[in-house]
Coordinates of C-alpha atoms in Angstrom, one line a residue:
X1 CA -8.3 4.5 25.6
X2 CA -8.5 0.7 25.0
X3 CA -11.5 -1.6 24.9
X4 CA -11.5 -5.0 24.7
X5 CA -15.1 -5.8 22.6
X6 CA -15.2 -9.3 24.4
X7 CA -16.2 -7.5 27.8
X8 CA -19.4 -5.8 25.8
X9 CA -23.4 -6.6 26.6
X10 CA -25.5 -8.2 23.9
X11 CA -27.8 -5.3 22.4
X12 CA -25.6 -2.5 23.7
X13 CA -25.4 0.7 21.7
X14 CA -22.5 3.4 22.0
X15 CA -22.8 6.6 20.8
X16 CA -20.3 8.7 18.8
X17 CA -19.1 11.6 16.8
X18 CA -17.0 9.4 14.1
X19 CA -16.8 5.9 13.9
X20 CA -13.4 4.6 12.1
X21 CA -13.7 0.9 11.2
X22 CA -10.6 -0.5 10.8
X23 CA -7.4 0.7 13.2
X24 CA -4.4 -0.3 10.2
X25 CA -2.4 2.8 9.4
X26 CA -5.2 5.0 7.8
X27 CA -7.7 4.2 10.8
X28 CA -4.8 5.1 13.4
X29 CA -3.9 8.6 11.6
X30 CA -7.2 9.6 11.0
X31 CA -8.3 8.8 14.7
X32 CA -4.7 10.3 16.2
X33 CA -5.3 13.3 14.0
X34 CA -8.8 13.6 15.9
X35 CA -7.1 13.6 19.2
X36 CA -7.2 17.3 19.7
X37 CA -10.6 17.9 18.2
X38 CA -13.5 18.5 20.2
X39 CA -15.2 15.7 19.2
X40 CA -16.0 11.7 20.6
X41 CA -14.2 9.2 18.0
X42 CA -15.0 5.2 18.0
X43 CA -11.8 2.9 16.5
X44 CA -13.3 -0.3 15.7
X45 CA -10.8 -3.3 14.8
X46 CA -11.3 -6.3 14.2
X47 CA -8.8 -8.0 16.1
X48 CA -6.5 -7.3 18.8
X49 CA -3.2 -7.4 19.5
X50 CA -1.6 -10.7 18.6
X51 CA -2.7 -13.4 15.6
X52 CA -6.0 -15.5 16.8
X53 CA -7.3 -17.9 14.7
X54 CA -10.7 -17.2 15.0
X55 CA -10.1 -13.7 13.8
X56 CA -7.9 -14.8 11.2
X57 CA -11.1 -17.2 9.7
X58 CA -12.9 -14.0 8.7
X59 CA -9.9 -12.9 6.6
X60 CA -10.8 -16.3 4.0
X61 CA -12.9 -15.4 0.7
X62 CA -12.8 -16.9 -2.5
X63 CA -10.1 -16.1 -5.9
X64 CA -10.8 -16.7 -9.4
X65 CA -8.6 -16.1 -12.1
X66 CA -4.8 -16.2 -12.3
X67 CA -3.0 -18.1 -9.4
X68 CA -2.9 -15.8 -6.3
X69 CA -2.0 -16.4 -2.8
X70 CA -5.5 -15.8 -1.2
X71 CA -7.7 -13.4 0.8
X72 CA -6.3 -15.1 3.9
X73 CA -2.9 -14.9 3.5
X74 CA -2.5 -11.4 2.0
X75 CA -4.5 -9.5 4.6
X76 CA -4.8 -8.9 8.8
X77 CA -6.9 -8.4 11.6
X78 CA -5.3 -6.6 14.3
X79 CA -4.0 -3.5 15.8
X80 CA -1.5 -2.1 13.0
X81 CA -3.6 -3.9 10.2
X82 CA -1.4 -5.0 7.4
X83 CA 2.2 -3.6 8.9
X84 CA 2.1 -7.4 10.7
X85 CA 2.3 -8.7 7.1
X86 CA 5.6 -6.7 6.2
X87 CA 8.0 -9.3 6.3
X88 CA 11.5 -7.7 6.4
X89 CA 13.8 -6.4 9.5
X90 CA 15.7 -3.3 9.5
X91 CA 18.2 -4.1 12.5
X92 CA 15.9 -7.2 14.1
X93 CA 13.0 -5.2 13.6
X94 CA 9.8 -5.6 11.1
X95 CA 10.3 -3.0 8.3
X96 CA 9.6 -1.8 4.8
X97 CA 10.6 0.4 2.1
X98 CA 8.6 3.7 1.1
X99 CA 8.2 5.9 -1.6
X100 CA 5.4 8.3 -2.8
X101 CA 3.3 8.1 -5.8
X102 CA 5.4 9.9 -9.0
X103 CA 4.1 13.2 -10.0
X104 CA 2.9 10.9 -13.3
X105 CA 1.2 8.5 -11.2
X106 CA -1.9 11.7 -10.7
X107 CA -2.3 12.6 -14.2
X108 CA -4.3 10.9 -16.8
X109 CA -1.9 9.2 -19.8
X110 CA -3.6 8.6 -22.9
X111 CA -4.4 4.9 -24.0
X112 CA -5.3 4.6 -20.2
X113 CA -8.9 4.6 -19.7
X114 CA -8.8 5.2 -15.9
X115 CA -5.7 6.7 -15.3
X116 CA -5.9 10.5 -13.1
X117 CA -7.0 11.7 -9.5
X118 CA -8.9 14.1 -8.9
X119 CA -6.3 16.3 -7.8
X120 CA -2.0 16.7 -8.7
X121 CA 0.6 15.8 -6.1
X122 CA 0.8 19.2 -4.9
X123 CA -2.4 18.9 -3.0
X124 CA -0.6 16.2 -1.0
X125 CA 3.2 17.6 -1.3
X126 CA 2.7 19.0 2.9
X127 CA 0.6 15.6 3.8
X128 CA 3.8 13.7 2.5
X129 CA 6.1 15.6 4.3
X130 CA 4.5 15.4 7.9
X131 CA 3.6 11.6 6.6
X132 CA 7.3 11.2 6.5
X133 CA 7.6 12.5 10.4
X134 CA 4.5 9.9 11.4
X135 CA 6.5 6.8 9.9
X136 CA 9.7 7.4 11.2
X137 CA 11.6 8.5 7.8
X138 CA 14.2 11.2 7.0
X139 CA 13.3 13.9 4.9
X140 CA 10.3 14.5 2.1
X141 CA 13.4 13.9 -0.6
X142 CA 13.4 10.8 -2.9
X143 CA 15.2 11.8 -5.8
X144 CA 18.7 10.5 -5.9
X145 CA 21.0 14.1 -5.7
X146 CA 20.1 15.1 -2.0
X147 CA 21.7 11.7 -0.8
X148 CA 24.6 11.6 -3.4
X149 CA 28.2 11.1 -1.7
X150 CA 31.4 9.9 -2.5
X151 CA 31.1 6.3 -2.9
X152 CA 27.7 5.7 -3.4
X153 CA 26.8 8.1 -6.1
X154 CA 23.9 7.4 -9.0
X155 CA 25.5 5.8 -11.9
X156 CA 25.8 7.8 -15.5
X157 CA 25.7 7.1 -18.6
X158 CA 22.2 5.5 -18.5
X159 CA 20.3 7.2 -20.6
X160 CA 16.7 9.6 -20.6
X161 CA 14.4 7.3 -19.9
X162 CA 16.0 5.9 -16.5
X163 CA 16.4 8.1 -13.6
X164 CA 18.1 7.4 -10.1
X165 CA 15.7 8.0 -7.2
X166 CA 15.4 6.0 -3.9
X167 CA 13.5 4.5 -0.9
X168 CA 13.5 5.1 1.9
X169 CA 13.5 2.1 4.7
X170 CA 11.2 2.4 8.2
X171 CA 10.4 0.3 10.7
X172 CA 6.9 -1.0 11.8
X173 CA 7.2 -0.2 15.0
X174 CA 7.8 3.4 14.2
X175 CA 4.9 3.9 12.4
X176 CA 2.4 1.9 14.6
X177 CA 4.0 2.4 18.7
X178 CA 3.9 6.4 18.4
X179 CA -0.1 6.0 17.1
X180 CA -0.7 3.4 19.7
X181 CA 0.7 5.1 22.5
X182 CA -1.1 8.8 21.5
X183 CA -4.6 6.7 21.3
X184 CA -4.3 5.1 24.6
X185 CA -4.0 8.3 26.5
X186 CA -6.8 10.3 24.4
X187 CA -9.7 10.6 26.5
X188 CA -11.8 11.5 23.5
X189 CA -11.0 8.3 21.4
X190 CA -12.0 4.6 22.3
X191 CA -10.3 1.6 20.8
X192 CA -12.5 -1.5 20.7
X193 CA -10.6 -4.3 20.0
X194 CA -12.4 -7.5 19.0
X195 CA -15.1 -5.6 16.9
X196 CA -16.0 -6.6 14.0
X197 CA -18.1 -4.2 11.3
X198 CA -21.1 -6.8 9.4
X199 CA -23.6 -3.9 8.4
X200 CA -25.4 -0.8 8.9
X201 CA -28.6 0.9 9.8
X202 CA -29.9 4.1 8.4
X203 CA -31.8 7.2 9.1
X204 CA -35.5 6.0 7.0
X205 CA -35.3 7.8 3.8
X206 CA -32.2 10.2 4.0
X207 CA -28.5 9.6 2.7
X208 CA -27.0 9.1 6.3
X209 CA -25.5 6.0 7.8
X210 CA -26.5 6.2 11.0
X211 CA -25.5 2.8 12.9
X212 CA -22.8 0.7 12.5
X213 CA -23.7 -3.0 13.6
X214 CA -20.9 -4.8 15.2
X215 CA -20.0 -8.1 16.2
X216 CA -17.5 -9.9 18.4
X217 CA -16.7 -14.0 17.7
X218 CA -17.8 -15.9 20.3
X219 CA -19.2 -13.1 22.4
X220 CA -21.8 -9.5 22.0
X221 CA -23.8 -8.3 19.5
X222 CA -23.9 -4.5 19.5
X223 CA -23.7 -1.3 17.8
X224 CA -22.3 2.2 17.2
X225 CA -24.6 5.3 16.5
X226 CA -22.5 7.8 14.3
X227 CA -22.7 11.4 12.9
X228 CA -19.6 10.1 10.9
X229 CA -18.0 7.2 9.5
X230 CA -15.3 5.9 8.3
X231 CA -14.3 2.6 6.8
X232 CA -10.4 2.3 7.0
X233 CA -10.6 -1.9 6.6
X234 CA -8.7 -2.2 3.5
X235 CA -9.1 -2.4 -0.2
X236 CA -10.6 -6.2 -0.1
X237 CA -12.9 -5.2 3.5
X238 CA -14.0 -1.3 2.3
X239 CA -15.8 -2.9 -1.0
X240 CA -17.0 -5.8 1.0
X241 CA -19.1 -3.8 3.5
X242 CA -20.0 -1.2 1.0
X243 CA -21.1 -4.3 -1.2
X244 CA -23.2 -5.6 2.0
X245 CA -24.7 -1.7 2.1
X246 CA -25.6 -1.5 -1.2
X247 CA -27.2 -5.4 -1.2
X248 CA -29.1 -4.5 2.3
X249 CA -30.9 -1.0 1.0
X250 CA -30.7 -1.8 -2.9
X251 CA -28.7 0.7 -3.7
X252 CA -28.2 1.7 -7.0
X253 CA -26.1 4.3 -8.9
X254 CA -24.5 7.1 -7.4
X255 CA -21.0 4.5 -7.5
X256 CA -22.7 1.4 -6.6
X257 CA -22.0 0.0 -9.9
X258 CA -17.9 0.5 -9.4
X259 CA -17.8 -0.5 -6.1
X260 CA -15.2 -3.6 -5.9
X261 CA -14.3 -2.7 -9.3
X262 CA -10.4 -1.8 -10.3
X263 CA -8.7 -3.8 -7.8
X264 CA -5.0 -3.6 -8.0
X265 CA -2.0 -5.2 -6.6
X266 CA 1.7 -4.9 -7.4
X267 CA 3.3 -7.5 -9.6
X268 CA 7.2 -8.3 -9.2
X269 CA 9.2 -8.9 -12.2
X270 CA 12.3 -11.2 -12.3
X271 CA 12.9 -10.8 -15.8
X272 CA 16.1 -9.1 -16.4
X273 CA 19.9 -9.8 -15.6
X274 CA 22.6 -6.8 -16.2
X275 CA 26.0 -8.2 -17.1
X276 CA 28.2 -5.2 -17.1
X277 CA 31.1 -4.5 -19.2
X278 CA 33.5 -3.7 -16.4
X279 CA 34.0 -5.0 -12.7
X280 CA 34.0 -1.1 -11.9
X281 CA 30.1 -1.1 -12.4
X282 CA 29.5 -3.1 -9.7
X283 CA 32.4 -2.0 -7.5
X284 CA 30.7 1.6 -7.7
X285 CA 27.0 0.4 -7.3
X286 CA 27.0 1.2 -3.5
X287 CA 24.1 3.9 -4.2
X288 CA 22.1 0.8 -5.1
X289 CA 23.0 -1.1 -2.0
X290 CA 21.4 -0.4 1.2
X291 CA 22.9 2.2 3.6
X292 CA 22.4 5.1 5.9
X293 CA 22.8 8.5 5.0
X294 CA 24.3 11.1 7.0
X295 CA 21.2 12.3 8.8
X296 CA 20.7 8.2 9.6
X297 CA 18.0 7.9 7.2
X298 CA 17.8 4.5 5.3
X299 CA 17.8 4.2 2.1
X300 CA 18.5 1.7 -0.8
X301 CA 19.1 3.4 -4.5
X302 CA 16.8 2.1 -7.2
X303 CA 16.2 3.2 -11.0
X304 CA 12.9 4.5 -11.8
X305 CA 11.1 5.6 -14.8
X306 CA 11.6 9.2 -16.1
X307 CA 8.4 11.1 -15.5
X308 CA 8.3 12.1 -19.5
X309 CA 8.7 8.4 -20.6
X310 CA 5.4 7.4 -18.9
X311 CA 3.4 10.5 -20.3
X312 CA 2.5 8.4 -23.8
X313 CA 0.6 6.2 -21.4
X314 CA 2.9 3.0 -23.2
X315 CA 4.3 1.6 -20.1
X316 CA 3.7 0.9 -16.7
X317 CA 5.1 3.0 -13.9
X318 CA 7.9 0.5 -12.4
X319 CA 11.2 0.7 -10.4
X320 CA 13.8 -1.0 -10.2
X321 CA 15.9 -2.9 -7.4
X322 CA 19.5 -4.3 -8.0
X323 CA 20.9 -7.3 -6.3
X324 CA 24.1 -9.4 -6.9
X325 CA 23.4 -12.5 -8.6
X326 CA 26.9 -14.8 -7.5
X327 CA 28.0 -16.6 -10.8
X328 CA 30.3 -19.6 -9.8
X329 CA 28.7 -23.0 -7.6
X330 CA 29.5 -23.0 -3.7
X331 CA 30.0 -19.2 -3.2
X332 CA 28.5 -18.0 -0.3
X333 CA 28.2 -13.7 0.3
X334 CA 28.8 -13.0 3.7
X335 CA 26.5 -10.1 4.4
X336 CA 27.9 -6.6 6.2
X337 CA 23.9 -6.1 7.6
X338 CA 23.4 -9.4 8.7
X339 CA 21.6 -7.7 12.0
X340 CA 19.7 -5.7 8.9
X341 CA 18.9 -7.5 6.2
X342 CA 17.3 -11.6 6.0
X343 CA 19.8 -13.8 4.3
X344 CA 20.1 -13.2 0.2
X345 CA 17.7 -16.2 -0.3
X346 CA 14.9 -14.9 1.7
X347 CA 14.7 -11.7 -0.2
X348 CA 14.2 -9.3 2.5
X349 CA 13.2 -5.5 3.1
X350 CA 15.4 -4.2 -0.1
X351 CA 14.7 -7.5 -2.0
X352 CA 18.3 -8.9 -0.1
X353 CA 21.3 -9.1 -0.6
X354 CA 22.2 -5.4 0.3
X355 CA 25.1 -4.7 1.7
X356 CA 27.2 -6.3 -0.4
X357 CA 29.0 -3.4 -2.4
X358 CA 31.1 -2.4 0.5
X359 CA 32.5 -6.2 1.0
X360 CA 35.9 -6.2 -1.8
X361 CA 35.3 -10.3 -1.1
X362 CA 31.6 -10.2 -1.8
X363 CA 31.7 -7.9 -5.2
X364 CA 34.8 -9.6 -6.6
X365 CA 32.4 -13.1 -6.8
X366 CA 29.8 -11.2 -8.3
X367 CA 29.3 -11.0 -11.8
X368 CA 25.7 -10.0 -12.7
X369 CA 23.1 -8.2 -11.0
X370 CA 19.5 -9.0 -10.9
X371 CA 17.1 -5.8 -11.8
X372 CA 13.8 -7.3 -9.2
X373 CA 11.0 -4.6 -11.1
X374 CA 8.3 -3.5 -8.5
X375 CA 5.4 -2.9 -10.9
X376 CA 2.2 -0.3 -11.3
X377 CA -1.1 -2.5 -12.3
X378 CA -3.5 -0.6 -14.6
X379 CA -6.7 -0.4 -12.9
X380 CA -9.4 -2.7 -14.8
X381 CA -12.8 -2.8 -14.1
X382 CA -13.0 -7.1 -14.1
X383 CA -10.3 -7.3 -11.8
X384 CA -13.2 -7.1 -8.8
X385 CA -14.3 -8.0 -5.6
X386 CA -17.7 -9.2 -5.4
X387 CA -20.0 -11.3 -2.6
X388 CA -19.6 -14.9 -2.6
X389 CA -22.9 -17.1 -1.9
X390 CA -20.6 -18.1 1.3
X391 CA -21.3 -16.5 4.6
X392 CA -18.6 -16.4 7.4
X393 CA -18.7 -17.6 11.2
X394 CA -20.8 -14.2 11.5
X395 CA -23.1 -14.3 8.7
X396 CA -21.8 -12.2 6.3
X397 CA -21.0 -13.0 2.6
X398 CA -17.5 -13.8 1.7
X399 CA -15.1 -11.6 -0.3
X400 CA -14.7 -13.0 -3.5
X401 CA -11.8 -11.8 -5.9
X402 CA -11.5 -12.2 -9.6
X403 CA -7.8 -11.2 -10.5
X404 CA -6.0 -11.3 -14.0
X405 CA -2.6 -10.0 -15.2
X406 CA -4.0 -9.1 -18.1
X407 CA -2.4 -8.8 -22.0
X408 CA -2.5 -4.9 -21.9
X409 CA -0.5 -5.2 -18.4
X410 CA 1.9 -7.6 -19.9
X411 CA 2.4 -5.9 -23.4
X412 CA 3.1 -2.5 -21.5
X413 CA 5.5 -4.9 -19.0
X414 CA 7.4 -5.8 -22.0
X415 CA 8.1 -2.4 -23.1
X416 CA 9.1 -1.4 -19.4
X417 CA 11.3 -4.4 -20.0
X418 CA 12.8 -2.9 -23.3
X419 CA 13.6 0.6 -21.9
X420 CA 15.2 -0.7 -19.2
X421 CA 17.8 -3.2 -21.8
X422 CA 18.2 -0.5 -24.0
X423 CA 19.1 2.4 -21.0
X424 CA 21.9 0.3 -19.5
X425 CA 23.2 -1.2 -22.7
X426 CA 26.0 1.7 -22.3
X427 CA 27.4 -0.1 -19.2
X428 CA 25.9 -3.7 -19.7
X429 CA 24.6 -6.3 -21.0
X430 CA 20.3 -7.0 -20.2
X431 CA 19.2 -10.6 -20.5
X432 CA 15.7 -10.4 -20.5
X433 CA 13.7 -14.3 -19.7
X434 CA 10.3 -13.3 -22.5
X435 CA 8.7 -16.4 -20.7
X436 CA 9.0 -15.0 -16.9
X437 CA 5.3 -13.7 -15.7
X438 CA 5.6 -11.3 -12.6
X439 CA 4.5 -12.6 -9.6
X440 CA 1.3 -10.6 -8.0
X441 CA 1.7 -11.2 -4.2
X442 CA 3.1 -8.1 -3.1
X443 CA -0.3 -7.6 -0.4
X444 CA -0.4 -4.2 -1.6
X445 CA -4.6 -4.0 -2.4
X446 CA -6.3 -1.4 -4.2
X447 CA -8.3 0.7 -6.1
X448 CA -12.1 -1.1 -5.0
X449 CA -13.8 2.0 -4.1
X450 CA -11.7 4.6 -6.5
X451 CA -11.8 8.5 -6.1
X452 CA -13.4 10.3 -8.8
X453 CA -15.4 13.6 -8.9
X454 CA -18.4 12.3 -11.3
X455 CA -20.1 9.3 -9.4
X456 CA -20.6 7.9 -13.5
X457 CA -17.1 7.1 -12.8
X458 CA -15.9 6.4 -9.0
X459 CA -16.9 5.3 -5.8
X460 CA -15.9 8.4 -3.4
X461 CA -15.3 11.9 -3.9
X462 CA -11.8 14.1 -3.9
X463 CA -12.6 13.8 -0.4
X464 CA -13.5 10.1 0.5
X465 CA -17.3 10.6 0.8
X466 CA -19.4 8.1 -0.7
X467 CA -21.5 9.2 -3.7
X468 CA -24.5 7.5 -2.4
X469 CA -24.0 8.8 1.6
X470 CA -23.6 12.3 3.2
X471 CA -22.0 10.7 6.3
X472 CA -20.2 7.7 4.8
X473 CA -16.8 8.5 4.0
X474 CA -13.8 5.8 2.9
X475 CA -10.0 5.7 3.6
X476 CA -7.1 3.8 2.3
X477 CA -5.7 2.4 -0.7
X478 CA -9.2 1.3 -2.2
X479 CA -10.0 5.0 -2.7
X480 CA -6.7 5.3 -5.3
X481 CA -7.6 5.9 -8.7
X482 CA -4.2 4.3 -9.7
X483 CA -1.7 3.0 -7.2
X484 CA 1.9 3.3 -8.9
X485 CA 4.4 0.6 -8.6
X486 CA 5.5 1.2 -4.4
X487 CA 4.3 0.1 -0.8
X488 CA 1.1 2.2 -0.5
X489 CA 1.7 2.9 3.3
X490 CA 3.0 6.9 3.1
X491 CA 0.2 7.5 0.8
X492 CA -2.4 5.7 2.8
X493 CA -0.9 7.9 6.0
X494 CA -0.7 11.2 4.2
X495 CA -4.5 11.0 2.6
X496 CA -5.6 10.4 6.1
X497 CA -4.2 13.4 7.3
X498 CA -5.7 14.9 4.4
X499 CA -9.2 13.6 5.6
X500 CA -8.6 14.5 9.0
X501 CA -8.5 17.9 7.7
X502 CA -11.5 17.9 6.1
X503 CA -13.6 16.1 8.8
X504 CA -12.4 18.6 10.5
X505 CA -14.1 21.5 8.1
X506 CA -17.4 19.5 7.6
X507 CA -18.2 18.3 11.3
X508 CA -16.6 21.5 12.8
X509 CA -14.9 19.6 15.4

């Protein structure tokens, strides 16, 4: 069911199995997975339903560093979390692209200092494929052959190093509706909208959490008593409250020390221009384009590192998106998705511009094609969130972010840059602008309360449980290790039904 926090009593305290805090898409799994349980569940958000301004306040902290958009613009407050920043339609409707983390993304590579989970892909190969069911997506299938056809096959001829894989496109609303609806019948799970997480009390000596204090702007004071709980707030949010913890009992070791540490974004690179040697390149790059498969899945082509190339730890993990860049003034492509796609300017869901392979008029103007790379970030411990000596409207410190593309990031850019010129030379010529620097504002956060099995070295467990707590667990993207080069979103959903599984085992509900 759904509660609005505004109707609360000052001083009221509700009592619970597990208390989520945060109700984006790892909060919404993990509390629809509980459904069925025989458990009590508390889903505390933030926000509500639509953008308020007073909500939107507490998303403000301070940035140092390189130039970065801001704490405020790059996260939400709401029901759905983040999915209300994903700023591309897929037929009129909000949407974004997905793919998993690479098999290479788990493993340590050498020269990497904190590169490797815990664990290999195959502990999450079934999560992804009933993660693919719970956003709306075809099949658990991202390599290019399954979805090869006669006129929008892979190209050849490009070389080892490059392989053809894809993404796959969903909509917002089939990620976040289904979730929605399933919580607002389960008589076992309350959603408390306007419910804002600013500390926590605990049980004397022992290493339990046992209250979660809550606030609502403008209205109640109150609290949740918890066996469990569970922040799901976010990369930037998950660190802040653990950082609030830690300050409030003096915590020390057992994490402590990495908490807010390795934060991680996904840097865009506009570098490089492919002029091929023959019209028939781009006449035959409908793989690349957007389109839907036979099954009706979505999906746009896209040329990815080979998994061997990124075992020397030299490069970072990257894809890469083609568009058409038109070469003569005035030329205008009219676009076959119009209904699908934002204009070619406003770089939509598949970077724009798709649907132009299919369009005789629109390929014969074209005469190079722009390679947008979506980039991996190495995880570095300086790149941090800490507490800022401001306190928000409800008294608690700030978020403050220190961010830098730094010159081991860039020199291991520049070699992704170089494979990438040297596997197409065969069909084209790569112009690559040395002085472009990628831009960081994806609003993909992570990595500020990273997974690692000695607490010398990581914030959580394999599992998501807090060093320092027996009862504190975290979910999300904070918790990655490292966070490969794509939307987070089907890893975020299919490590929370991973952690809905163990819950599961360790409460026995």
């Amino acid at each position: 069911m759904e509660l609005d926090a505004k109707h609360f009593t000052d001083g009221a305290t509700l009592d619970t199995d597990i208390c989520i805090v945060g109700a984006g898409p790892a909060g919404m799994v993990l509390a629809s997975e509980l459904v069925d349980r025989q458990c009590d569940v508390i889903l505390l958000e933030s926000g509500g339903s639509r953008a308020e301004p007073e909500i939107d306040a507490l998303n403000v902290g301070d940035t140092s560093g390189n130039v970065y958009a801001g704490l405020g613009a790059t996260r939400h407050r709401g029901l759905g979390g983040t999915t209300h920043l994903w700023n591309s339609t897929l037929q009129g409707a909000v949407a974004a692209k997905y793919a998993p983390l690479d098999a290479s993304d788990f493993a340590p590579r050498p020269g990497l200092e904190h590169s490797g989970w815990p664990f290999g892909i195959d502990e999450l190969r079934a999560h992804y494929e009933r993660a693919q069911r719970i956003c709306g997506l075809g099949p658990f299938a991202y390599d290019a052959a399954p979805w090869a056809r006669p006129g929008a096959a892979p190209w050849s001829g490009i070389g080892d190093d490059l392989v053809s894989r894809v993404y796959q496109l969903g909509t917002r609303d089939a990620l976040v509706a289904p979730l929605r609806a399933t919580l607002a019948r389960a008589s076992n799970v309350r959603v408390s909208s306007h419910a804002t997480a600013v500390g926590f009390g605990v049980n004397g000596a022992a290493r339990r959490v046992a209250v979660v204090h809550v606030a609502t702007p403008g209205g109640a004071r109150w609290s949740v008593r918890a066996k469990w709980i569970v922040l799901a707030a976010g990369a930037v949010e998950n660190a802040r409250l653990l950082l609030v913890l830690n300050r409030s009992l003096s915590i020390t070791g057992d994490g402590a020390e990495w908490v807010g540490r390795c934060f991680m974004e996904h840097p865009r690179d506009r570098a490089l221009t492919l002029r091929p040697h023959s019209p028939s390149t781009i006449e035959s790059a409908g793989f690349y384009d957007l389109h839907r498969a036979a099954d009706g899945t979505w999906i746009v082509g896209r040329l990815a590192i080979a998994n061997a190339a990124l075992e020397s730890g030299a490069l970072l993990n990257a894809s890469a998106t083609l568009f058409p860049r038109v070469t003569h003034a005035g030329a205008r492509l009219r676009w076959r998705l119009r209904a699908v796609l934002p204009p070619f300017a406003a770089r939509g869901l598949a970077e724009g511009g798709h649907g132009w392979s299919t369009r005789r008029s629109s390929t014969s103007r074209v005469r190079e094609l722009e390679l947008l790379l979506n980039l991996e970030q190495l995880p570095h411990p300086d790149n941090r969130v800490t507490l800022s000596d401001r306190l928000d409207s409800l008294g608690v410190p700030l978020p403050s972010l220190h961010w830098e593309w730094r010159a081991d990031d860039q020199a291991r850019l520049e070699r992704v840059r170089a494979l990438v010129a040297r596997s197409l030379g065969g069909i084209g010529t790569v112009t690559i602008d040395a002085r472009a620097l990628p831009d960081p504002n994806a609003h993909h956060h992570a990595g500020t309360t990273r997974m690692h099995d000695d607490p010398n070295r990581g914030v959580v467990d394999r599992h998501g449980r807090v060093h320092s707590a027996d009862n504190l667990y975290v979910a999300g993207a904070s918790t990655f290790p490292t966070a490969g080069f794509a939307n987070p979103t089907l890893t975020i959903v299919a490590m929370a039904l991973r952690l809905a599984r163990h819950l599961g085992d360790v409460a026995r509900v």
